[in-house]
C-alpha cells in the first residue's frame, strides 16, 4: 500500500500537519510529492499538497485520494523543504507557505486541459490515448481523470508530446491570434482545387500553399507570404475549404520588442577586484553572501551581468530581484539585451496569465534567468547558481502579509541549499546588512567611484522656516525657484521629488481646524482631486468633500497638504511656460503608463518631471541637471525606528539622479529640519558617517541590528477585549522568555483603529530566545479558536518592517 502525506488547504492551527491518505491503485504511479490533490476532509472535498509518499501509515483506516490536480509536481523537493523553513521562520501555516510559492494563476479559478503539442505527434501516443485526440487537440481534465489512464497521460507529458494548459478565468483579455488551416483533407483539397475556375488564381495559390504546408498558419503571416487580401481567405472559408481558429499565444509582455544584444564590458580595476571573489565562489560551488556596496552608477549592474554569465556557462540558473518600483523597462532591458530569450520577467504589472506564462517558462527550463520583484525568489529553478538582490535595503522585499517573509532571508536559505553565492547590492545598505558585512558575516565588496568619474552633484540644503520668516509662502524656496528658472532658460531638465508618504492631502476647516477623519479608522481621509472625493487608504471608505464643516458649519473648508496635483498647479502658476510631466499612482495606474511618461521625458517632451517615490529609482537621462526635493522631512516623523534610515536612503537616491552624464548636476533639498543628521549626511552623500551615527542611536535604544524584534498585534471591535488579550500575551511572554528579552506593551498601535477594529501591540526586543518561536506558536494556538468565532485577530511579525 502507498500512503500520501498531504497538507490540506484548511489554514488552521489544528490542521497544520500532514494527514495520511491512501493512494488508490489506479493512481499508484501517478501521485508524486509536490503535486496537488483533491482529498476528502470531514464532509468536504478539499485541495491538498502531497509532501511525501510512504509505505505504511500508523492509522488503520485511511481515506483515499480522489484525484490529482496536477499531472506533474508543481513544487520540487527543495521548495517543499523550503516551506518547512518558511513555516518555522514566519510562524505561518504550511499551506500558506506552499501557496506563496505558486503563481497566482494556480490559486485562481482555472480550467485545466491537456493538449497534444503537435498533430504530427499523434502517432507517438500509445493507441489507448490516440483515440482521445483523433479529432481534436485538447481534452478536458475531467476526461483525463475519468479515463483511468492517468499514468499514461503523465508519461506523455514527460515526453513532451502532451502539455497541460491552465486556462485562467480572468477578465484581462487574453492575447489571441487568428490561425488559418485547411478544413478538408489533402485529397479533397486537390479535387476542390480542380473545381475552381482558373480566374480565381489567388484562391488557387492559397490552396497550393496548403497542399505543401498543411499545418495551421497565422492569418497575418499567410497574407504577407502570398501577397493576398483577407477577402481571398474569406472566400475560401465561406466555401468551407479553409477554417479559421483563434489561438491563444504566449502572453510575453516583452515579446513584441527587440533587444539589441550587448556584450560584456571590459571591467575597470575596481570592478575586477570586486567580481573576482564572486566568480571564485561560483566555480568552486561555495555559499557566500556578498555585499556589493557602491554608489549609483558605479557599475554594479555590469557585475551582476557578468556573474550571471559565468553561472550560465556553468550550466546553472540565476535569480535577480529588483524592487517592484524600479523594475522598470530600462532595468529589464539590460538583462534582456545581454541574455535574450534566457530571461523571464516577473512583476506585478503582469496579468495573472502573463505571470503564469513566465513561471511556466522557468519550470520547463526554457529560461535560466529570472528578473523579478519579491515573489520571484520562489522561482522553481532546480540548479541555482546565483541570487542577486539589487537595492537590498528596500523595504518592499519584506512581505507584509502571511507569510511575512523577507526575500533576503529566503535567498540566503536557498543559496545555502545550492551552495551558491548571494549578492546584495546597494549604495545605501540597510544597517543590518552593513553591520554583518563589517563583522565579516557577509563579504564586503566596494565600488567607490562612479563609472564616468563625474563628480557627485553639489547639494544645497534650504531651511524652509527661514523662507517663511522672510515672507516666502510658496512651496518653492527662492534658491529652487531661481534654479528651475535657469534650467528652463538653458533647456535642461529638472526632476522634482515629492515625498508623499505621510503627507497626502487632507481636508480641513480653516475656521475650527477640524480635519475630516475616516469614520472607521483613526486616520484622516485623503483628498483626490480628480474624482473630487475623499478616500481612506486603510479601509477603502469614500465620501464626497462636504461644502460646510461638519463641526462648526463654516464654509471655509478646503483641502490641504501638498499632493503632486497641488504642486503641478503651483508650477503652472510660477512657471507658466514650463511643460510638466506628473508621475504618481494616479497617472501611472494604467499598464505601460509609467514607461510612456518616462519615455516622453527622455525625449525632451517636458522640462520638469514631478513625482513621488517611483521616480527616485532608475532614472538615468543625460539632460537632468537639477533635482529638487520639495519636503525632505515628511518621512522623518513617522513613528518608526527606521525613519531616519529611510529618509537618508531616499534622499541619497534622489540626489543620485542628477548629473550622471556630461552636464554637472545640482540638488536642492528643502526641509524644516535642516539640522537633522540624516538630511545633512544625505546632502554630503556620506553613508559611512550616517552608519556611525545611526548605529549609536540604535544601540542606545536597543533596536536592530543590536536586537531582534518581534511584533504581536491584536485587533477586535471591543477595545476592552483588545487591551485584555494584549495584556495576557505580554504577561505570557514575560514569564516564558529570559531576562534578556524586553517586552514593550501593551500599547495602542500608531494607527489605533482600522476598519472599526481597535488595535494594540506588544513588541519583543531580544538577542537570543530559544523559546520565542514556541511561545509565539502557543499564543497563536490558544487564540485561534476565538479568532474564528469572535473576530479576534492576532498577527505576529518576526522582524517587522512596519510598526503601524
Ligand atoms: P549601478 O548599477 O551601480 O548603478 P551601472 O552598472 O548602471 O551602475 O553602471 C553605470 C554606467 O556605467 C552604465 O551606463 C554602464 O553601462 C556603464 N558601465 C558599467 N561598467 C562599465 C565598464 N566596465 N566600462 C564602461 N562602462 C561601464
Ligand atoms: Zn469648522
Ligand atoms: Zn478607513
Coordinates of N, CA and C and ligand atoms in Angstrom, one line a residue, residues 518 520-521 536 539, ligand 3:
X518 N -11.7 59.3 8.8 CA -12.4 58.1 8.3 C -13.3 57.7 9.5
X520 N -14.3 54.9 10.2 CA -14.0 53.5 10.7 C -12.5 53.4 11.2
X521 N -11.7 54.3 10.8 CA -10.3 54.2 11.2 C -9.8 55.5 11.8
X536 N -10.3 56.7 2.3 CA -9.5 56.2 3.4 C -8.6 55.1 2.7
X539 N -9.2 51.4 4.8 CA -10.4 50.6 4.7 C -11.2 50.8 3.4
Ligands
LIG3 ZN1 -10.9 53.8 7.0

